[in-house]
């Protein structure tokens, strides 16, 4: 490993935007394929390799293939524990995983047992002493509409109260070209009122000014992507002003946006715009398995693309602590951890 690679691996990091089924590594996919050879799924169908570009639509086809491979409690337990350990091995000290609870009639999987299994995986890793604090965001897939969104919020509320602080919020994701945010507003409002933190995918594709404006009025606690918020790419100053005024952090995923073709080149990535504004921006992976990346590569990529120093990148990872959904005491513990690790990382 070269010097730079070692630095970004050792840099303590916070991962706030990771979809569970998009984060499955090639090793875990191999194990799943071994469990289900009859599906005839090949590895090339579940990942987008180096230099390959896809449309966002094609990315969503990939998730459907992975969902076929992950359809029992046993699968979810394996996937979640593997993903957590991989993030830990990459130097992630705090992780918020998100996933859409699914029901599978054939295997008896229910939405409730889906969430319980992810929670079990988190607890199992903790009891094994894996050095990472993991929390969970229950995800709403926007394509499933109003009723499912409300049902998901109720489930998330139950788990927020019964999971010992592990379920901290709600994610709104799914194919951004399907459905409209206004149909999901009552569910999101209810979630907010009950104390769930909200991370919403906003303006991931162009021409969603009206929807974005509506959802920004909630306001959400964090924004996923926000690729088309600013005026230069067809967004608007008033959207930017709302984000800035409410100090809503952005979760930014460079490789995902370039491979999914919503950003043409790394140097065009909106990280630059928000970083120059001094607005809280957190580098994340989105789907490390599908996009063949990890968080240390994303930090390295941001640094090399935008000419940032190691000290700048340290500051970015440290500032991400203020954007987590876990309570203040956890932020303090993480800040202490960063202080303790500083000499070793800059040795
Ligand atoms: C929007 C995305 C996404 O929930 O089954 N997901 N939603 N934009 C993206 N950009 C590429 N990447 C992933 O993980 C897979 C699900 O996460 C959401 C989609 O709903 C996808 O089906 P889970 O663990």
XYZ file of C-alpha atoms and ligand atoms in Angstrom:
371
model
C 0.000 0.000 0.000
C 1.382 3.434 -0.839
C 1.682 6.206 1.670
C -1.477 8.058 0.606
C -3.591 4.910 0.672
C -2.399 4.171 4.186
C -3.203 7.730 5.315
C -6.794 7.641 4.032
C -7.350 4.162 5.493
C -6.055 5.251 8.897
C -7.929 8.551 8.865
C -10.858 8.022 11.261
C -14.054 8.510 9.258
C -17.794 8.962 9.619
C -20.075 7.301 7.039
C -23.586 8.750 6.911
C -24.951 7.648 3.537
C -24.721 3.892 2.994
C -27.575 1.793 1.592
C -27.228 -1.706 3.021
C -27.934 -3.685 -0.144
C -25.837 -1.365 -2.267
C -22.901 -1.836 0.111
C -22.509 -5.604 -0.287
C -18.906 -6.458 -1.196
C -17.885 -8.863 -3.943
C -16.821 -11.426 -1.325
C -20.279 -11.408 0.230
C -21.955 -11.521 -3.200
C -19.922 -14.689 -3.911
C -21.295 -16.260 -0.729
C -24.857 -15.282 -1.676
C -24.471 -16.661 -5.205
C -23.195 -19.881 -3.614
C -26.351 -20.077 -1.512
C -28.611 -19.511 -4.540
C -26.996 -21.015 -7.657
C -30.418 -21.592 -9.263
C -30.857 -17.823 -9.744
C -28.022 -17.847 -12.313
C -26.798 -14.471 -11.126
C -23.288 -13.514 -12.109
C -21.104 -11.081 -10.299
C -21.016 -8.729 -13.296
C -24.739 -8.103 -12.694
C -24.257 -6.693 -9.187
C -21.377 -4.227 -9.538
C -20.211 -1.381 -11.761
C -16.434 -1.623 -12.165
C -13.663 0.908 -12.619
C -14.226 3.298 -15.521
C -17.721 1.954 -16.248
C -20.647 4.344 -16.507
C -24.348 3.574 -16.241
C -27.557 5.543 -16.338
C -29.301 5.952 -12.993
C -32.040 3.639 -14.338
C -29.476 0.921 -14.900
C -28.212 1.373 -11.339
C -31.709 0.703 -10.063
C -31.799 -2.531 -12.083
C -28.691 -3.642 -10.200
C -30.472 -3.242 -6.847
C -33.253 -5.526 -8.075
C -30.705 -8.268 -8.771
C -29.145 -7.871 -5.318
C -32.590 -7.982 -3.699
C -33.129 -11.413 -5.301
C -29.949 -12.626 -3.651
C -30.849 -11.165 -0.243
C -34.283 -12.437 0.686
C -34.023 -14.304 4.003
C -33.226 -13.272 7.572
C -30.069 -15.367 7.296
C -28.955 -13.409 4.217
C -29.649 -10.058 5.853
C -27.736 -11.042 8.970
C -24.710 -12.061 6.898
C -24.878 -9.024 4.630
C -25.218 -6.569 7.509
C -22.428 -8.076 9.646
C -20.083 -8.264 6.639
C -20.833 -4.660 5.620
C -20.292 -3.370 9.173
C -16.955 -5.208 9.506
C -15.804 -3.925 6.106
C -16.547 -0.321 7.062
C -14.686 -0.866 10.350
C -11.682 -2.318 8.493
C -11.693 0.797 6.291
C -11.292 3.068 9.319
C -14.929 4.098 9.717
C -15.578 4.772 13.414
C -19.225 5.785 13.155
C -21.656 4.419 10.573
C -25.293 5.150 9.837
C -26.601 2.311 7.709
C -29.902 2.693 5.918
C -32.124 0.059 4.370
C -35.650 -0.400 3.024
C -37.512 -3.057 5.023
C -38.823 -5.709 2.618
C -41.381 -8.436 2.938
C -40.730 -11.711 1.090
C -43.740 -14.046 1.142
C -41.713 -17.072 -0.033
C -39.221 -16.957 2.803
C -41.427 -15.597 5.583
C -39.403 -12.393 5.833
C -41.502 -9.522 7.194
C -40.671 -5.835 7.373
C -40.470 -6.110 11.142
C -38.154 -9.137 11.085
C -36.064 -7.365 8.434
C -35.378 -4.450 10.794
C -34.899 -6.771 13.782
C -32.280 -8.712 11.835
C -30.300 -5.581 10.960
C -30.424 -4.592 14.636
C -29.216 -8.079 15.615
C -26.300 -7.708 13.227
C -25.353 -4.368 14.791
C -25.541 -5.864 18.279
C -23.568 -8.921 17.244
C -20.721 -6.790 15.877
C -20.742 -4.742 19.056
C -20.516 -7.843 21.232
C -17.594 -9.089 19.136
C -15.804 -5.824 19.897
C -15.741 -4.461 16.327
C -14.440 -0.889 16.698
C -17.341 1.033 15.145
C -20.515 2.694 16.429
C -23.386 1.746 14.116
C -26.874 3.274 13.925
C -29.758 2.532 11.592
C -32.047 4.645 9.414
C -35.226 2.987 8.187
C -35.673 3.781 4.497
C -38.767 4.689 2.527
C -38.628 3.767 -1.142
C -40.414 6.688 -2.809
C -41.893 4.519 -5.543
C -44.104 2.701 -3.014
C -46.305 5.731 -2.297
C -48.221 7.249 0.597
C -49.493 4.229 2.500
C -46.278 2.267 2.580
C -44.444 5.429 3.634
C -46.807 5.855 6.606
C -46.498 2.180 7.534
C -42.692 2.497 7.411
C -42.767 5.552 9.671
C -44.855 3.674 12.248
C -42.379 0.788 12.201
C -39.479 3.194 12.570
C -41.214 4.871 15.530
C -41.634 1.494 17.263
C -37.984 0.643 16.770
C -36.790 4.073 17.787
C -38.342 3.350 21.178
C -37.284 -0.292 21.488
C -33.828 -0.531 19.880
C -31.740 1.030 22.640
C -30.999 4.079 20.521
C -29.906 2.152 17.426
C -32.737 3.352 15.170
C -32.230 7.091 14.926
C -34.008 8.204 11.801
C -35.606 7.816 8.449
C -34.262 7.932 4.913
C -36.191 8.819 1.783
C -34.620 7.200 -1.265
C -35.424 5.103 -4.325
C -35.572 5.978 -8.008
C -35.823 9.795 -7.984
C -37.719 9.830 -11.279
C -40.621 7.869 -9.795
C -43.352 9.294 -7.536
C -43.628 12.765 -6.012
C -42.486 14.030 -2.632
C -45.806 15.727 -1.923
C -47.444 12.306 -1.487
C -44.905 11.439 1.181
C -45.085 14.701 3.081
C -47.619 13.595 5.748
C -45.511 10.541 6.612
C -42.304 12.578 6.767
C -43.960 15.245 8.895
C -45.210 12.609 11.310
C -41.742 11.067 11.533
C -40.233 14.430 12.322
C -42.827 15.149 14.996
C -42.127 11.856 16.697
C -38.397 12.591 16.949
C -37.012 10.585 14.062
C -34.234 12.419 12.227
C -34.762 12.839 8.487
C -32.240 12.320 5.721
C -33.873 12.924 2.350
C -32.518 12.335 -1.145
C -33.175 15.707 -2.768
C -32.502 16.989 -6.298
C -30.545 13.877 -7.238
C -31.771 14.469 -10.795
C -32.498 17.790 -12.573
C -35.828 19.663 -12.682
C -37.160 18.799 -9.244
C -37.268 22.347 -7.927
C -40.856 22.219 -6.784
C -40.515 18.914 -4.942
C -37.212 19.977 -3.392
C -38.664 23.268 -2.203
C -41.619 21.476 -0.622
C -39.451 18.958 1.208
C -36.959 21.611 2.311
C -39.777 23.292 4.221
C -39.942 20.366 6.655
C -36.891 20.968 7.012
C -34.918 17.702 6.787
C -31.929 17.115 9.089
C -29.664 16.116 6.210
C -29.771 15.994 2.421
C -28.636 13.074 0.270
C -26.813 14.199 -2.902
C -28.482 17.567 -3.620
C -26.742 17.388 -7.001
C -29.022 19.884 -8.746
C -29.705 22.376 -5.964
C -27.454 25.232 -7.028
C -28.225 27.675 -9.854
C -25.353 26.670 -12.192
C -26.951 23.245 -12.755
C -30.567 24.388 -13.032
C -31.359 24.649 -9.320
C -31.968 28.022 -7.713
C -30.506 30.516 -5.288
C -33.605 30.304 -3.139
C -33.113 26.551 -2.673
C -29.481 27.137 -1.748
C -30.543 29.876 0.671
C -32.954 27.511 2.429
C -30.276 24.855 2.802
C -27.791 27.391 4.122
C -30.239 29.173 6.423
C -31.274 25.907 8.064
C -27.665 24.688 8.070
C -28.680 21.319 6.588
C -25.619 19.118 5.955
C -25.188 17.429 2.579
C -24.134 13.818 2.083
C -21.951 13.741 -1.039
C -21.006 10.625 -2.978
C -18.520 11.304 -5.785
C -18.055 7.897 -7.409
C -21.755 7.094 -7.238
C -22.722 10.318 -9.003
C -20.125 9.907 -11.750
C -20.832 6.195 -12.339
C -24.579 6.880 -12.269
C -24.005 9.705 -14.809
C -25.675 12.532 -12.906
C -22.272 14.269 -12.720
C -20.138 14.271 -15.889
C -16.654 14.497 -14.363
C -15.212 14.340 -10.866
C -13.981 17.921 -11.236
C -17.601 19.001 -11.898
C -18.855 17.465 -8.685
C -20.943 19.801 -6.514
C -18.657 19.012 -3.579
C -16.652 21.966 -4.866
C -19.569 24.408 -4.707
C -20.612 23.491 -1.169
C -17.065 23.173 0.152
C -16.223 26.658 -1.118
C -19.343 27.981 0.602
C -18.053 26.467 3.844
C -21.311 24.545 4.142
C -21.272 21.250 6.118
C -20.628 18.540 3.530
C -19.924 14.932 4.391
C -18.154 12.577 1.987
C -19.957 9.248 1.769
C -20.017 6.088 -0.371
C -23.749 5.603 -1.173
C -23.371 2.007 -2.422
C -19.783 0.843 -1.919
C -20.483 -2.638 -3.326
C -22.325 -1.567 -6.466
C -19.915 1.277 -7.237
C -16.776 -0.681 -6.204
C -15.400 1.861 -3.778
C -14.873 2.454 -0.074
C -14.855 5.536 2.108
C -11.074 5.936 2.172
C -11.025 5.925 -1.637
C -13.743 8.591 -1.676
C -11.711 10.824 0.667
C -8.604 10.259 -1.429
C -10.544 11.051 -4.613
C -11.982 14.289 -3.190
C -8.518 15.378 -2.023
C -6.823 14.674 -5.368
C -9.654 16.126 -7.471
C -9.960 19.382 -5.546
C -6.366 19.802 -4.372
C -7.039 19.428 -0.662
C -4.330 18.673 1.880
C -4.246 15.921 4.472
C -5.023 18.543 7.116
C -8.086 19.667 5.097
C -9.295 16.085 4.873
C -8.781 15.561 8.598
C -10.917 18.611 9.222
C -13.631 17.311 6.901
C -13.816 13.953 8.635
C -13.820 15.643 12.046
C -16.581 18.088 11.064
C -18.742 15.172 9.935
C -19.142 14.265 13.614
C -21.422 17.276 14.076
C -23.736 15.918 11.355
C -24.497 12.517 12.910
C -27.974 11.655 14.183
C -26.845 9.991 17.435
C -27.050 12.144 20.600
C -24.579 14.734 21.831
C -22.784 12.302 24.165
C -21.835 10.155 21.166
C -20.472 13.225 19.366
C -18.291 13.975 22.378
C -16.969 10.396 22.471
C -16.131 10.540 18.771
C -14.378 13.893 19.119
C -12.269 12.392 21.897
C -11.463 9.428 19.674
C -10.346 11.751 16.852
C -8.088 13.634 19.273
C -6.573 10.388 20.526
C -5.922 9.116 16.996
C -4.448 12.344 15.587
C -0.776 11.688 16.517
C -0.879 8.183 15.053
C -2.463 9.276 11.749
C 0.019 12.157 11.278
C 3.059 10.248 12.559
C -31.680 6.742 -4.579
C -30.832 4.753 -3.840
C -29.597 5.019 -4.453
O -32.534 -0.161 0.919
O -32.345 -2.402 -0.139
N -30.736 3.545 -3.236
N -31.857 5.618 -3.904
N -30.540 7.065 -5.213
C -29.478 6.224 -5.191
N -28.372 6.581 -5.905
C -27.542 5.671 -6.627
N -28.766 4.001 -4.180
C -29.488 3.114 -3.433
O -30.572 -0.665 -0.562
C -30.872 -0.507 -1.937
C -31.888 0.586 -2.114
O -31.335 1.850 -1.731
C -31.859 2.897 -2.521
C -32.842 2.266 -3.502
O -34.143 2.324 -2.964
C -32.348 0.805 -3.551
O -33.341 -0.108 -3.937
P -31.612 -1.277 0.508
O -30.725 -1.751 1.611
